Short mmCIF file of C-alpha atoms in Angstrom, two decimals:
data_model
loop_
_atom_site.label_atom_id
_atom_site.label_comp_id
_atom_site.label_asym_id
_atom_site.label_seq_id
_atom_site.Cartn_x
_atom_site.Cartn_y
_atom_site.Cartn_z
CA TYR A 2 -6.47 3.57 8.05
CA GLU A 3 -8.31 0.26 8.48
CA LEU A 4 -6.70 -2.96 9.71
CA LEU A 5 -7.62 -5.67 7.18
CA SER A 6 -6.52 -8.79 9.08
CA SER A 7 -5.25 -9.81 12.48
CA VAL A 8 -1.53 -9.23 12.98
CA ASN A 9 0.43 -12.47 12.70
CA LEU A 10 4.05 -12.30 13.79
CA ASN A 11 5.24 -8.99 12.35
CA ILE A 12 3.14 -8.49 9.20
CA VAL A 13 0.52 -5.73 9.39
CA PHE A 14 -2.03 -5.54 6.58
CA PHE A 15 -4.10 -2.38 6.35
CA ARG A 16 -5.43 0.16 3.89
CA GLY A 17 -6.11 3.83 3.65
CA VAL A 18 -9.82 4.54 4.07
CA PHE A 19 -11.29 6.86 1.47
CA ASN A 20 -14.84 7.99 0.75
CA GLU A 21 -15.04 5.66 -2.21
CA GLU A 22 -16.90 2.35 -2.51
CA ASN A 23 -15.39 1.32 -5.87
CA ASN A 24 -12.73 -1.34 -5.18
CA ASP A 25 -10.67 -0.39 -8.25
CA ILE A 26 -10.47 3.22 -7.11
CA GLN A 27 -9.62 2.11 -3.53
CA LYS A 28 -6.83 -0.02 -5.05
CA GLU A 29 -5.46 2.96 -6.96
CA TYR A 30 -5.59 5.22 -3.88
CA ASN A 31 -3.75 2.63 -1.80
CA ASN A 32 -1.17 2.10 -4.55
CA GLN A 33 -0.55 5.86 -4.45
CA LEU A 34 -0.12 5.65 -0.67
CA ILE A 35 2.41 2.83 -1.14
CA LYS A 36 4.42 5.01 -3.54
CA ILE A 37 4.39 7.94 -1.12
CA ILE A 38 5.34 5.73 1.84
CA ASN A 39 8.15 4.00 -0.05
CA ASN A 40 9.45 7.31 -1.44
CA SER A 41 9.98 8.44 2.16
CA ARG A 42 12.83 5.89 2.23
CA LYS A 43 12.12 5.43 5.94
CA ILE A 44 9.88 2.37 5.68
CA TYR A 45 9.00 0.00 2.86
CA CYS A 46 5.61 -1.56 2.17
CA SER A 47 4.01 -3.60 -0.59
CA PRO A 48 0.51 -4.09 -2.00
CA GLY A 49 -1.70 -6.97 -0.91
CA PHE A 50 -5.18 -8.38 -1.35
CA PHE A 51 -7.32 -9.94 1.39
CA GLN A 52 -11.03 -10.76 1.56
CA ASN A 53 -11.73 -8.84 -1.65
CA LYS A 54 -9.95 -5.70 -0.44
CA HIS A 55 -6.74 -4.15 -1.71
CA GLY A 56 -4.38 -2.97 0.97
CA ILE A 57 -0.86 -2.32 2.19
CA ARG A 58 1.47 -4.83 3.85
CA ILE A 59 4.34 -3.89 6.11
CA ALA A 60 6.69 -5.93 8.28
CA VAL A 61 6.85 -3.90 11.46
CA CYS A 62 9.40 -5.46 13.78
CA ASN A 63 12.48 -7.57 14.19
CA TRP A 64 14.89 -8.10 17.09
CA ARG A 65 16.31 -4.57 16.71
CA THR A 66 12.96 -2.71 16.60
CA ASP A 67 12.35 -0.21 19.40
CA THR A 68 9.85 2.51 20.29
CA GLU A 69 11.55 5.08 18.05
CA ASP A 70 10.94 2.84 15.02
CA PHE A 71 7.21 2.78 15.72
CA GLU A 72 7.21 6.57 16.02
CA ILE A 73 8.85 6.78 12.57
CA ILE A 74 6.25 4.40 11.10
CA ILE A 75 3.37 6.41 12.54
CA ARG A 76 4.86 9.70 11.32
CA VAL A 77 5.40 8.38 7.77
CA LEU A 78 1.87 6.94 7.62
CA GLU A 79 0.33 10.17 8.88
CA GLU A 80 2.32 12.27 6.38
CA ALA A 81 1.42 9.93 3.50
CA TYR A 82 -2.30 10.01 4.30
CA ASN A 83 -2.44 13.79 4.51
#
C-alpha cells in the first residue's frame, strides 16, 4: 500500500500498489480491493481521487477505537491485498 496524502483527523487515503503504470488499470485494481475490503464486513472504505491518483479512503478512529480495531484493519487490508 501507498499513503496518498497526510492523515488529517481520522481519514486515511491510500492505494494498493501494483506493477502497473496505467492509471485506469490502477483505478480498477483499487476498486476491486474496495469490494474485497467491504465484503469482509469488518471495515468499510470508499474510492477517492487525489493528485491524479485513484485510491481508497477509510475513517480509522473515533472515541471508541482501540488497539484491537487497528489489528482488525491491518488484518483485513493484508487479506484483501493477497
